[in-house]
CSV table of C-alpha atoms and ligand atoms in Angstrom, one decimal:
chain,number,residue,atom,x,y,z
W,1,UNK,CA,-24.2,8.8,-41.3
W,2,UNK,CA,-25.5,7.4,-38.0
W,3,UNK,CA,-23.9,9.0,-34.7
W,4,UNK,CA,-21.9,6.6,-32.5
W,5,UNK,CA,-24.1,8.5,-29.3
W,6,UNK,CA,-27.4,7.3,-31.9
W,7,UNK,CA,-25.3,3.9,-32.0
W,8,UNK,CA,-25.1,3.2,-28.3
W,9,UNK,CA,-29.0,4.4,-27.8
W,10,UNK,CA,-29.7,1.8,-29.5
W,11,UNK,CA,-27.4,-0.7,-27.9
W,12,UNK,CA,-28.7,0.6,-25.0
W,13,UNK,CA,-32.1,-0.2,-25.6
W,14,UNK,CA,-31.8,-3.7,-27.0
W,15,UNK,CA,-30.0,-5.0,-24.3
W,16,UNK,CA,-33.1,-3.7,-22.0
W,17,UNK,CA,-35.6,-4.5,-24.2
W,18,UNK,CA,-34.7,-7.8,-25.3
W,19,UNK,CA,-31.8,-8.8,-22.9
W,20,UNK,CA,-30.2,-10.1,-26.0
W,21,UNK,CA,-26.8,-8.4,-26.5
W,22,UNK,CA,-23.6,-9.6,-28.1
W,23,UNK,CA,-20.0,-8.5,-29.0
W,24,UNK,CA,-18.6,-10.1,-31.8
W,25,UNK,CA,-14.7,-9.7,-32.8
W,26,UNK,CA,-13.3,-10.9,-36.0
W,27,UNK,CA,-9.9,-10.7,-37.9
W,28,UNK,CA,-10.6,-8.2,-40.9
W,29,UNK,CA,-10.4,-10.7,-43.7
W,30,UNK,CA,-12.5,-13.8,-42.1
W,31,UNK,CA,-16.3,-14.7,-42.2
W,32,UNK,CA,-19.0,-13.9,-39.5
W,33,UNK,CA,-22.0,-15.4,-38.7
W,34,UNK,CA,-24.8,-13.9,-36.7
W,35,UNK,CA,-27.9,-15.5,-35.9
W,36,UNK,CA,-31.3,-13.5,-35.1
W,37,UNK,CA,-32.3,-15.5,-32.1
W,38,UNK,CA,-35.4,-16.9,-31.2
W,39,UNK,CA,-36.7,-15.7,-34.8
W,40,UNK,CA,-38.9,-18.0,-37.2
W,41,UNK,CA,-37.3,-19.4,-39.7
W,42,UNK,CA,-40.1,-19.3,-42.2
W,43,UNK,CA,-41.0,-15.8,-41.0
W,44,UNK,CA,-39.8,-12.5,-42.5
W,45,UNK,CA,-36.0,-11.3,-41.3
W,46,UNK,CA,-34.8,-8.2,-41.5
W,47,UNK,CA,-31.2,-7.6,-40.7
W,48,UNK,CA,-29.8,-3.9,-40.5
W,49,UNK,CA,-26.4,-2.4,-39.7
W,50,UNK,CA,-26.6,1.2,-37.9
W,51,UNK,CA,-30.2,0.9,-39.0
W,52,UNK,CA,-29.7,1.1,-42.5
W,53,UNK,CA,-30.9,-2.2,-44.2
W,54,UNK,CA,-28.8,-4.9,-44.9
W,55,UNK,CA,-30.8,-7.6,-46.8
W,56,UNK,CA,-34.5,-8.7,-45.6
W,57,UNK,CA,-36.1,-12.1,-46.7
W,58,UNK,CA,-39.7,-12.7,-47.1
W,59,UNK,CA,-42.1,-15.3,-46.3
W,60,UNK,CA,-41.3,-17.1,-49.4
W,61,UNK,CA,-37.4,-16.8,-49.0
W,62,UNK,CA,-37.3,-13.9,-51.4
W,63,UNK,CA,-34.3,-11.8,-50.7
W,64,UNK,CA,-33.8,-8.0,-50.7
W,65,UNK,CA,-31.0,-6.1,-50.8
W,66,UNK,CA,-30.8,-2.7,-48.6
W,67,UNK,CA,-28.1,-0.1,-49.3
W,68,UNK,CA,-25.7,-0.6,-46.6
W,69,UNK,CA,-22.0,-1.4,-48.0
W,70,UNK,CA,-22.3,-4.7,-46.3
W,71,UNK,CA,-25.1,-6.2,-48.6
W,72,UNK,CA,-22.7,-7.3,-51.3
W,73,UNK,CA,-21.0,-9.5,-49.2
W,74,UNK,CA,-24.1,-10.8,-47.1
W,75,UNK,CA,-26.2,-13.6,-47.2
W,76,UNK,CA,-29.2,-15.2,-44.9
W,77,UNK,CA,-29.0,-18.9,-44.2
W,78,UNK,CA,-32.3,-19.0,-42.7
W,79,UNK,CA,-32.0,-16.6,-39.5
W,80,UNK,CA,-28.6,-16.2,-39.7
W,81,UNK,CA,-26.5,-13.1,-41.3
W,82,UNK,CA,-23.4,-14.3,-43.1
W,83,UNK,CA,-20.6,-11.7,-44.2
W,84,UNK,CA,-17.8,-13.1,-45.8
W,85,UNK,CA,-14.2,-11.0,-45.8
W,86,UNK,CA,-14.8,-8.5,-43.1
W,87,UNK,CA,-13.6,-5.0,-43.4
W,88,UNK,CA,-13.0,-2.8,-40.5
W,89,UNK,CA,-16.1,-0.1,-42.0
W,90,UNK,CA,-18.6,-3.3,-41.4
W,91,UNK,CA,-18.3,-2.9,-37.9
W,92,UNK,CA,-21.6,-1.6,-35.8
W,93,UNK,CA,-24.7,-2.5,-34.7
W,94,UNK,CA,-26.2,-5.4,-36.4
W,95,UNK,CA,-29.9,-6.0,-35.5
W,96,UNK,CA,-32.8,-8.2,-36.8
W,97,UNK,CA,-36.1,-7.9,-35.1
W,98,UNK,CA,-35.1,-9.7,-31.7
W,99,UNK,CA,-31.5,-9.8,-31.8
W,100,UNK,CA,-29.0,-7.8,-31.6
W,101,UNK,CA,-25.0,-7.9,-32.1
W,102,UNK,CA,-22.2,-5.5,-31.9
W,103,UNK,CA,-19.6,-6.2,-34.1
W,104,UNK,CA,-15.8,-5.4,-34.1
W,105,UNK,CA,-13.6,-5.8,-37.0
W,106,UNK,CA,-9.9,-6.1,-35.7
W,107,UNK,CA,-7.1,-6.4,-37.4
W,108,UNK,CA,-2.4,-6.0,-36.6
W,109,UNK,CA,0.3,-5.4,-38.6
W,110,UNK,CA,3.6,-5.2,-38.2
W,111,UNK,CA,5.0,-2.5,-40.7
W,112,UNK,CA,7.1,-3.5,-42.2
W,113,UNK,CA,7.3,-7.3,-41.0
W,114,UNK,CA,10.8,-8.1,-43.0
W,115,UNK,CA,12.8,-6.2,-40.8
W,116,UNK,CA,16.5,-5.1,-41.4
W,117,UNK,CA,19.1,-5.2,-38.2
W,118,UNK,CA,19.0,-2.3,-36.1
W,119,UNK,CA,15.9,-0.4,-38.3
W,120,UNK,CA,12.7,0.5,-36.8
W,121,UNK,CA,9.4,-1.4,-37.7
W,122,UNK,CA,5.7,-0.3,-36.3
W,123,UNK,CA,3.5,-2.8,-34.7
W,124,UNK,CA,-0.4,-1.5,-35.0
W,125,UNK,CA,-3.4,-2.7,-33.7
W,126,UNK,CA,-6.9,-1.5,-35.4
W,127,UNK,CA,-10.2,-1.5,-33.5
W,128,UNK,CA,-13.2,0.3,-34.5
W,129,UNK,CA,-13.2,4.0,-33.2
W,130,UNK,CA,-15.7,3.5,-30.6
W,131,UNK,CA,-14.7,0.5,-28.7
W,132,UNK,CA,-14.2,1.3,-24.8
W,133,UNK,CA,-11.8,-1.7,-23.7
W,134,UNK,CA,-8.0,-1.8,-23.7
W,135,UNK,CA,-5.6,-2.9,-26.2
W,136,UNK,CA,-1.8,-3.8,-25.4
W,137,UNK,CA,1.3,-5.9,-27.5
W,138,UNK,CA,3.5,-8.4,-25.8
W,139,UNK,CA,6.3,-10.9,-27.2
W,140,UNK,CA,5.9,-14.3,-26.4
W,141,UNK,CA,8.7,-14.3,-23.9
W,142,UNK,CA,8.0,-10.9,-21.7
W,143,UNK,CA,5.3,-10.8,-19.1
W,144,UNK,CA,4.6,-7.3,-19.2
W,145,UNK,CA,2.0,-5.8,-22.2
W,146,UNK,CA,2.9,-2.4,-23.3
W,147,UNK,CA,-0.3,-0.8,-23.0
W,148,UNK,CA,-0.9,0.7,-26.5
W,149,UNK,CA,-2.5,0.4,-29.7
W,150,UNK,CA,0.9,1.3,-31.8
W,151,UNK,CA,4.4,0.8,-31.1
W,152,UNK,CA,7.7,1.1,-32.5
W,153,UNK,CA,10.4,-1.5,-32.1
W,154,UNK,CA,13.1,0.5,-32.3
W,155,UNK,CA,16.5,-1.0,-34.0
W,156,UNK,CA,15.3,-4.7,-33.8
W,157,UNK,CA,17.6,-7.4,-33.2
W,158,UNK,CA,16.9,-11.3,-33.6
W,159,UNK,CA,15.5,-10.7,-30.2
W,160,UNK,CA,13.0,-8.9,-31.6
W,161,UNK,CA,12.4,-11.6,-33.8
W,162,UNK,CA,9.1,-13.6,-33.8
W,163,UNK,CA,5.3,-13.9,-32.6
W,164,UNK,CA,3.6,-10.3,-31.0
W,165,UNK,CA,0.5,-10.5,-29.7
W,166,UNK,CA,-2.1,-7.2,-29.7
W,167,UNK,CA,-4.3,-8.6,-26.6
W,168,UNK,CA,-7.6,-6.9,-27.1
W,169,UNK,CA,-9.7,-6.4,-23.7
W,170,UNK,CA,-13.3,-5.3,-22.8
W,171,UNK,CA,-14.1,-2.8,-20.5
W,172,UNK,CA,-14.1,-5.4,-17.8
W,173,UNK,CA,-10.5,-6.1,-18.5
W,174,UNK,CA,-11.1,-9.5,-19.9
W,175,UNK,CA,-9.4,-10.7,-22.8
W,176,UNK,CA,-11.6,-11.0,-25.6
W,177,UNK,CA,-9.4,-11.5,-28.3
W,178,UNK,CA,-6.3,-11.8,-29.9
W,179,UNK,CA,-4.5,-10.9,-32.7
W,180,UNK,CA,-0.9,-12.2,-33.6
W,181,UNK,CA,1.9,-10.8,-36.0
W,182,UNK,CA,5.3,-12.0,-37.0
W,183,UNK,CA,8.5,-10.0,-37.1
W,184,UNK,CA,11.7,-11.5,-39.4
W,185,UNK,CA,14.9,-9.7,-39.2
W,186,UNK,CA,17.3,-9.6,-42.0
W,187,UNK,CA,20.8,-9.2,-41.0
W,188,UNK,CA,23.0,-8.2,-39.3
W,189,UNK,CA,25.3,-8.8,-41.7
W,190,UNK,CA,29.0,-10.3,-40.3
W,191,UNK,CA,32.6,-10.0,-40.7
W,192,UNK,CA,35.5,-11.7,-39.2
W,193,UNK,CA,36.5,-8.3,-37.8
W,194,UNK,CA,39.9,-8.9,-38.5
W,195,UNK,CA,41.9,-11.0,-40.9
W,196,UNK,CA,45.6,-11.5,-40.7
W,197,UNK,CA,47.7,-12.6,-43.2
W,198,UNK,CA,50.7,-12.9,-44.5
W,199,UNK,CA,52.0,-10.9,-47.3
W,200,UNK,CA,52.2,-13.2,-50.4
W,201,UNK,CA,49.6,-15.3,-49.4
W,202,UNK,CA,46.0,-15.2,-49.8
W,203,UNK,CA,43.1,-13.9,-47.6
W,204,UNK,CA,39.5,-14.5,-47.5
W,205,UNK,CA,37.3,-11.9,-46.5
W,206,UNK,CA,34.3,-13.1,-44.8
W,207,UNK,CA,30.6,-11.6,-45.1
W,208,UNK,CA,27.9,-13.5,-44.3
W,209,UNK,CA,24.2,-13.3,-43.1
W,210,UNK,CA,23.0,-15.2,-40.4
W,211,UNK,CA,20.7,-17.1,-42.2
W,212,UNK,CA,19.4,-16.2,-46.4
W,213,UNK,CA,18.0,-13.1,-46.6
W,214,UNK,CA,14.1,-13.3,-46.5
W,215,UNK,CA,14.3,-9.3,-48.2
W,216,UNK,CA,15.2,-9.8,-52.2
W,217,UNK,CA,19.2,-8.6,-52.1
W,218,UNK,CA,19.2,-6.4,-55.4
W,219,UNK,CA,22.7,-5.4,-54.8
W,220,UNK,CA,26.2,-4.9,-52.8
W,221,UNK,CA,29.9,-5.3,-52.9
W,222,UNK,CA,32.9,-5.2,-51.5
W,223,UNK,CA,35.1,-1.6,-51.0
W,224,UNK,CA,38.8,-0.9,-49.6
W,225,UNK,CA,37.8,1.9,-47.4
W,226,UNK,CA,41.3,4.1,-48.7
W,227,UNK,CA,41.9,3.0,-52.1
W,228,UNK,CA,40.1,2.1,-55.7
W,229,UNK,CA,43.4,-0.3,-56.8
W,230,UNK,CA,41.3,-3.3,-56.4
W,231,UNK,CA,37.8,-3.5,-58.1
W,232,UNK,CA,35.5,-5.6,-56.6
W,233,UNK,CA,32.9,-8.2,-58.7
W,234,UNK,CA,29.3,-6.4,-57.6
W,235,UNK,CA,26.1,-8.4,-56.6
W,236,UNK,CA,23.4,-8.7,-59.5
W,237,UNK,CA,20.0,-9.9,-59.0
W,238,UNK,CA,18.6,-12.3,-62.5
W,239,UNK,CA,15.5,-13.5,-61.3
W,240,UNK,CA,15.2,-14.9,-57.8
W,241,UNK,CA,19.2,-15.9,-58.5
W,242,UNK,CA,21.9,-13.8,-56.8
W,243,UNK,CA,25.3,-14.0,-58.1
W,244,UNK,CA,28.8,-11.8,-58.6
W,245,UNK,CA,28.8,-9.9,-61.8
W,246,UNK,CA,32.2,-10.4,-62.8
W,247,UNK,CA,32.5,-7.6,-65.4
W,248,UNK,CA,35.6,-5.1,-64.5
W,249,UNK,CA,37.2,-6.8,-61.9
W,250,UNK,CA,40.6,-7.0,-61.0
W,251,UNK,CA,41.0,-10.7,-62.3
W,252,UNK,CA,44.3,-11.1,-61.2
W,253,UNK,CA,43.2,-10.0,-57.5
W,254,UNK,CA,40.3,-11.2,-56.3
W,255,UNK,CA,38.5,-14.3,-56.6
W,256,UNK,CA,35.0,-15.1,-55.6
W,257,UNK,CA,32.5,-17.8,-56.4
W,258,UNK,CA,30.1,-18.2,-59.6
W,259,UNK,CA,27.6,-20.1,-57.7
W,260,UNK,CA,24.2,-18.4,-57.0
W,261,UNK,CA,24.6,-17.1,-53.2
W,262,UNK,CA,22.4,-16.5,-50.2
W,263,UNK,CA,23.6,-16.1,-47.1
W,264,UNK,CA,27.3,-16.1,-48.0
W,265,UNK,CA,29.2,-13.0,-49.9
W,266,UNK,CA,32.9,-13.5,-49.2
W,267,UNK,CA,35.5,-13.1,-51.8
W,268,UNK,CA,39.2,-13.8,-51.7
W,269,UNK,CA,42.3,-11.2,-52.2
W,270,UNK,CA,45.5,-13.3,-54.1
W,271,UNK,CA,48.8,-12.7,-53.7
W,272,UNK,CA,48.4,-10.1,-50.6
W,273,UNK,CA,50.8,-7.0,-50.6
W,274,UNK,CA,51.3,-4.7,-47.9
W,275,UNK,CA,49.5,-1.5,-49.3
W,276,UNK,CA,46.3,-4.1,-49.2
W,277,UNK,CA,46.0,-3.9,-45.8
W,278,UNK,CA,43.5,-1.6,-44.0
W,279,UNK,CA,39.5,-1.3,-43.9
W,280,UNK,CA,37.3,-3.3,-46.0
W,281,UNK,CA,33.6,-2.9,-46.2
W,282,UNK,CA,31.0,-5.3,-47.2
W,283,UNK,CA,27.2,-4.2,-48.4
W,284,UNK,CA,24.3,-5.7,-49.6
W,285,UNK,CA,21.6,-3.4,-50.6
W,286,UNK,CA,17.9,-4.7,-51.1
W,287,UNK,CA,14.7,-4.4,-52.5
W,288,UNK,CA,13.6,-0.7,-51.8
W,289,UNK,CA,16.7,0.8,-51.5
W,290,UNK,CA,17.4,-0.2,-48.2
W,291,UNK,CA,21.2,-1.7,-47.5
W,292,UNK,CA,23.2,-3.5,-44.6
W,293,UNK,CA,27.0,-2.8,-44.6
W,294,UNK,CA,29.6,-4.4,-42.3
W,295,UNK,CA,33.6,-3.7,-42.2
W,296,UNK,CA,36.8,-5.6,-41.7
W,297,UNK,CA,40.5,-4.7,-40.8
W,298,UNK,CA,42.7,-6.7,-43.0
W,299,UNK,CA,46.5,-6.9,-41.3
W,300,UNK,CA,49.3,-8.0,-43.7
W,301,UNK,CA,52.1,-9.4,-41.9
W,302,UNK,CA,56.0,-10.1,-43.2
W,303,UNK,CA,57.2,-13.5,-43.3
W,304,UNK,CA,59.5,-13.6,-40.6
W,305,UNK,CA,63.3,-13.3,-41.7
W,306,UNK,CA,62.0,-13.4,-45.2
W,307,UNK,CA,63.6,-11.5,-48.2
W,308,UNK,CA,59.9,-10.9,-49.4
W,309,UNK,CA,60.7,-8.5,-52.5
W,310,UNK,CA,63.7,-7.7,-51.7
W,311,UNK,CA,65.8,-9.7,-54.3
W,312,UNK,CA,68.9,-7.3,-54.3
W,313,UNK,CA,70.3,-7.2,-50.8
W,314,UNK,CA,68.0,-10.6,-50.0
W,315,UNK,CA,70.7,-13.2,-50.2
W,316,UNK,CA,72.9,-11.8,-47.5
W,317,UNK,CA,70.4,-12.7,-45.1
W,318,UNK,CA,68.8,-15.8,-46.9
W,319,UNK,CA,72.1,-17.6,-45.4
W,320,UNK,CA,70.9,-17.1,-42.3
W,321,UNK,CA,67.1,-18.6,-42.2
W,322,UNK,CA,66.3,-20.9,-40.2
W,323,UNK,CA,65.2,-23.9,-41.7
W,324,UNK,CA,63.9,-26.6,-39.1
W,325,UNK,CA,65.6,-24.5,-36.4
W,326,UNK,CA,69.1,-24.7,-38.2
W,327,UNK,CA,70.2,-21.7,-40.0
W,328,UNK,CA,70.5,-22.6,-44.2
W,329,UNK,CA,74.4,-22.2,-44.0
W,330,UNK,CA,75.0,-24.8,-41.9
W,331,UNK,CA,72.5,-27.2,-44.2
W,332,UNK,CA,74.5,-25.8,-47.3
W,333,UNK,CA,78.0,-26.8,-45.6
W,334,UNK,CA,76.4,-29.7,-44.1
W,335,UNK,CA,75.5,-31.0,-47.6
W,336,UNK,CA,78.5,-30.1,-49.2
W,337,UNK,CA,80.3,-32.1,-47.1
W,338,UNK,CA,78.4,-35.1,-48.0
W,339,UNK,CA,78.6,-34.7,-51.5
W,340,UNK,CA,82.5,-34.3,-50.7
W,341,UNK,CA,82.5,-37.6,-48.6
W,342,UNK,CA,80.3,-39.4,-51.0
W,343,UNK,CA,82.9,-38.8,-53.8
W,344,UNK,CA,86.1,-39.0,-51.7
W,345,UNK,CA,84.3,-43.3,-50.9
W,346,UNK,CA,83.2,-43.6,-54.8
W,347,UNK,CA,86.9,-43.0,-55.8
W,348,UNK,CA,88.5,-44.4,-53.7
W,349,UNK,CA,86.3,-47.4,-54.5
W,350,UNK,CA,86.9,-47.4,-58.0
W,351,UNK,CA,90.8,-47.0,-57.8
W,352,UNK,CA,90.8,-50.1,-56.0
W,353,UNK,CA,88.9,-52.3,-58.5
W,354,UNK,CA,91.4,-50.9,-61.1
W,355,UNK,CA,94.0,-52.3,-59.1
W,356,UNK,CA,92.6,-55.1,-58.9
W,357,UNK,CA,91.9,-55.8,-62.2
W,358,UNK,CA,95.1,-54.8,-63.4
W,359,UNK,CA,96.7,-57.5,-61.5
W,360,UNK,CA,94.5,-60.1,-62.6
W,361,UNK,CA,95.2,-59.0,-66.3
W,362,UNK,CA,99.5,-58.7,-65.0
W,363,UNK,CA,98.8,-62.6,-63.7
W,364,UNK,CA,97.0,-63.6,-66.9
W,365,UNK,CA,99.8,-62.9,-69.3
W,366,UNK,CA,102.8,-64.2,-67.3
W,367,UNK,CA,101.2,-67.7,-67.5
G,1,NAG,C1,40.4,6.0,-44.7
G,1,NAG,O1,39.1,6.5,-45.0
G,1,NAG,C2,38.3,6.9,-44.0
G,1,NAG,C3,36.9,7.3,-44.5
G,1,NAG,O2,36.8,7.0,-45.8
G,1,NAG,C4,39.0,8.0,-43.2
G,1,NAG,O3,38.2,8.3,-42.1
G,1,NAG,C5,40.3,7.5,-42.7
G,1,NAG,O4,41.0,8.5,-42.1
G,1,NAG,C6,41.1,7.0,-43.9
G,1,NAG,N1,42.4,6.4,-43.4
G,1,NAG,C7,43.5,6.6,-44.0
G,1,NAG,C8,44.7,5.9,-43.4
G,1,NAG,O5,43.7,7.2,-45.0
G,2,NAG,C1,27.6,-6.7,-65.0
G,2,NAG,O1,27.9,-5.3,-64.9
G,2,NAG,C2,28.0,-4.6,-66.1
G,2,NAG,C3,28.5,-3.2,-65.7
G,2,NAG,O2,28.8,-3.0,-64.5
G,2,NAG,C4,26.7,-4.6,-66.8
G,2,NAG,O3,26.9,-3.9,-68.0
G,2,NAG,C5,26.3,-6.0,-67.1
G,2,NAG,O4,25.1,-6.0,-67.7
G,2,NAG,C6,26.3,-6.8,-65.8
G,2,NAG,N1,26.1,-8.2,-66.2
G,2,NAG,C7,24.9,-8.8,-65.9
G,2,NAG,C8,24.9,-10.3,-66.4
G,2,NAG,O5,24.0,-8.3,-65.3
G,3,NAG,C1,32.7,-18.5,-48.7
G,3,NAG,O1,31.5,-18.6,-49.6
G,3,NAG,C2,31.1,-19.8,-50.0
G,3,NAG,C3,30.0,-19.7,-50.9
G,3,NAG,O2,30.2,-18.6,-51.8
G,3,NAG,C4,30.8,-20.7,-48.8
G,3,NAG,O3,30.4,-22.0,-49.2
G,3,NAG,C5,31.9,-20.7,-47.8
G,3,NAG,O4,31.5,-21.5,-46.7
G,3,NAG,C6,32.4,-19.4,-47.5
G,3,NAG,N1,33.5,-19.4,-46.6
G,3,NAG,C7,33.5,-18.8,-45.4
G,3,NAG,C8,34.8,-19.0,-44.6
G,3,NAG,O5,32.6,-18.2,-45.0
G,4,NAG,C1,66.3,-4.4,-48.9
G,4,NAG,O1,67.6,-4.7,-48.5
G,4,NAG,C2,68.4,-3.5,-48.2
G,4,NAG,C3,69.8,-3.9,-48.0
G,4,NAG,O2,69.9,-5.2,-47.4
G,4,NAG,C4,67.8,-2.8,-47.0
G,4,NAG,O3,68.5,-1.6,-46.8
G,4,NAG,C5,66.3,-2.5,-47.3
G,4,NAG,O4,65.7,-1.9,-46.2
G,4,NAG,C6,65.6,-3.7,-47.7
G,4,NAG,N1,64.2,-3.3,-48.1
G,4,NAG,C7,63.1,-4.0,-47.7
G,4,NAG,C8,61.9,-3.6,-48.2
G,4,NAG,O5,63.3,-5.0,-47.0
């Protein structure tokens, strides 16, 4: 193995000797060209890295491969060394008999880059072990760079969300390349808070994410905090589809949607009772275990001056609920005394067409 003090001899020595002397950055993963300058094209090349050969071409365009790493993925166009899918081992001294170029294989990650709300994710930025510059990460939107090769983003939010840049400087301090990784946050996953309802009626309980979940959802449900009366449909994964699994639930309490689902997760309580009020929690769990959970106060509130269940002593009081304003009694006696009035005028009527009659008929047979 060749010593990074053997390394910069060399460097050292080029750049005197020749005055030829270039650094060369390049994503791990992409192609780099490097040309031996000034050298014949019809002449014998000779490229090395760390003076170990690479390949060599002869007179007659004959090629020979040395026993550096790099040769597999090397190729001479006429002066020029081509090495396709960098790696961050290929970086070092490359030289041909004139030229020489330093190369640095960079690379950044964000680990991981599908984030959940409020975990932790690592931002890293790899240079070779023996390059002297600087290296810091900013966001797009701060003007500071945290000066630093790793970094932990501690509990992202969507704020976190979006492009970092690892700026890579040379000992001079000028930027000499760039390197740009993307953070997604899943989550955080939402409630209403609070849902108030009255009891008999039905109440949705919200969940939602703020936009589909980028993570595969493998899982989740809904839970009363208290009790188990009520069981919940649970999330199943079938393919890419996500969907309630309606096996075991309480049919004849909860409702919820057969349509695959994505960002949306609520399901709806029937026929609320009192006991159903309290804390309800909603949680989706996803691929690799990890899970996002948010809760929810359900309030169940009495119909005002209703008899609710209360059938035996209810009708003592149903007398007096308001209906538009009036209390029912007075509608009930109201009404009653229509009905009276209408049939007090309807026989009245009738006895008078009797009358009548009865004299025509009286007339009739006198004649
Ligand atoms: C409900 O459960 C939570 C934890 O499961 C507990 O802290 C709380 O005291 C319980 N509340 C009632 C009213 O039982
Ligand atoms: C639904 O859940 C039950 C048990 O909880 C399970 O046996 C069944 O396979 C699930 N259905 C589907 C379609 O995954
Ligand atoms: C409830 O979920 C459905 C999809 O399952 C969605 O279309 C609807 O908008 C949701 N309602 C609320 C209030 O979030
Ligand atoms: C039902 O009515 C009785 C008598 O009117 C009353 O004492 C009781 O508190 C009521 N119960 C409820 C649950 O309203």
């Amino acid at each position: 193995m060749f010593r990074s003090k053997n390394i910069l001899w060399i460097t050292f020595a080029f750049c005197i000797t020749t005055g030829s002397c270039e650094d060369v950055y390049r994503q791990s993963g992409t192609e780099v060209k490097m040309d031996c300058l000034g050298a014949d094209p019809n002449g014998e090349i000779e490229w090395k890295l760390n003076d170990v050969l690479v390949l060599a071409k002869s007179k007659r365009g004959q090629e020979r491969r040395g026993s550096s790493h790099v040769a597999q993925r090397a190729r001479i166009e006429r002066t020029t060394l081509k090495i396709t899918a960098v790696k961050s081992e290929d970086s070092g001294v490359y030289t041909c008999k004139t030229d020489k170029h330093t190369l640095y294989v960079v690379s950044a990650h964000a680990n991981p880059s599908l984030v959940l709300h409020s975990t932790d994710t690592n931002l890293n930025c790899e240079v070779p072990k023996d390059f002297k510059g600087t290296i810091c990460w900013s966001t797009k939107d701060s003007k500071s760079c945290k000066q630093n090769k790793n970094m932990i983003v501690k509990s992202v939010t969507s704020d976190n969300a979006g492009l970092w840049t690892c700026h890579i400087k040379n000992e001079k301090g000028d930027q000499v390349f760039k390197l740009d990784v993307t953070i997604t946050v899943v989550g955080p996953l939402n409630t209403a808070g609070e849902v108030t309802t009255y009891e008999g009626d039905p109440a949705e309980l919200p969940c939602f994410l703020p936009a589909p979940s980028r993570l595969p959802i493998t899982g989740g449900s809904w839970t009363h905090e208290n009790t188990s009366d009520i069981s919940f449909p649970a999330l199943m994964r079938t393919g890419s589809v996500v969907k309630w699994n309606s096996t075991g639930v309480s049919a004849d309490k909860v409702t919820f949607s057969d349509e695959p689902l994505n960002k949306h997760f609520n399901v709806t309580l029937k026929r609320v009772k009192d006991d159903d009020a309290g804390v309800y929690v909603c949680s989706l769990v996803f691929e690799g275990g990890k899970s996002l959970s948010a809760k929810l106060t359900l309030k169940v509130l009495k119909r005002e001056g209703a008899a609710s269940d209360n059938t035996s002593g209810g009708s003592d009081t149903t007398w007096y609920m308001p209906v538009y304003g009036v209390q029912l009694w007075v509608w009930v006696a109201v009404a009653l005394s229509a009905v009276v009035l209408v049939g007090l005028v309807v026989i009245t009527v009738l006895i008078h067409r009797r009358n009548k009659r009865m004299k025509v008929r009286g007339k009739k047979r006198s004649e």
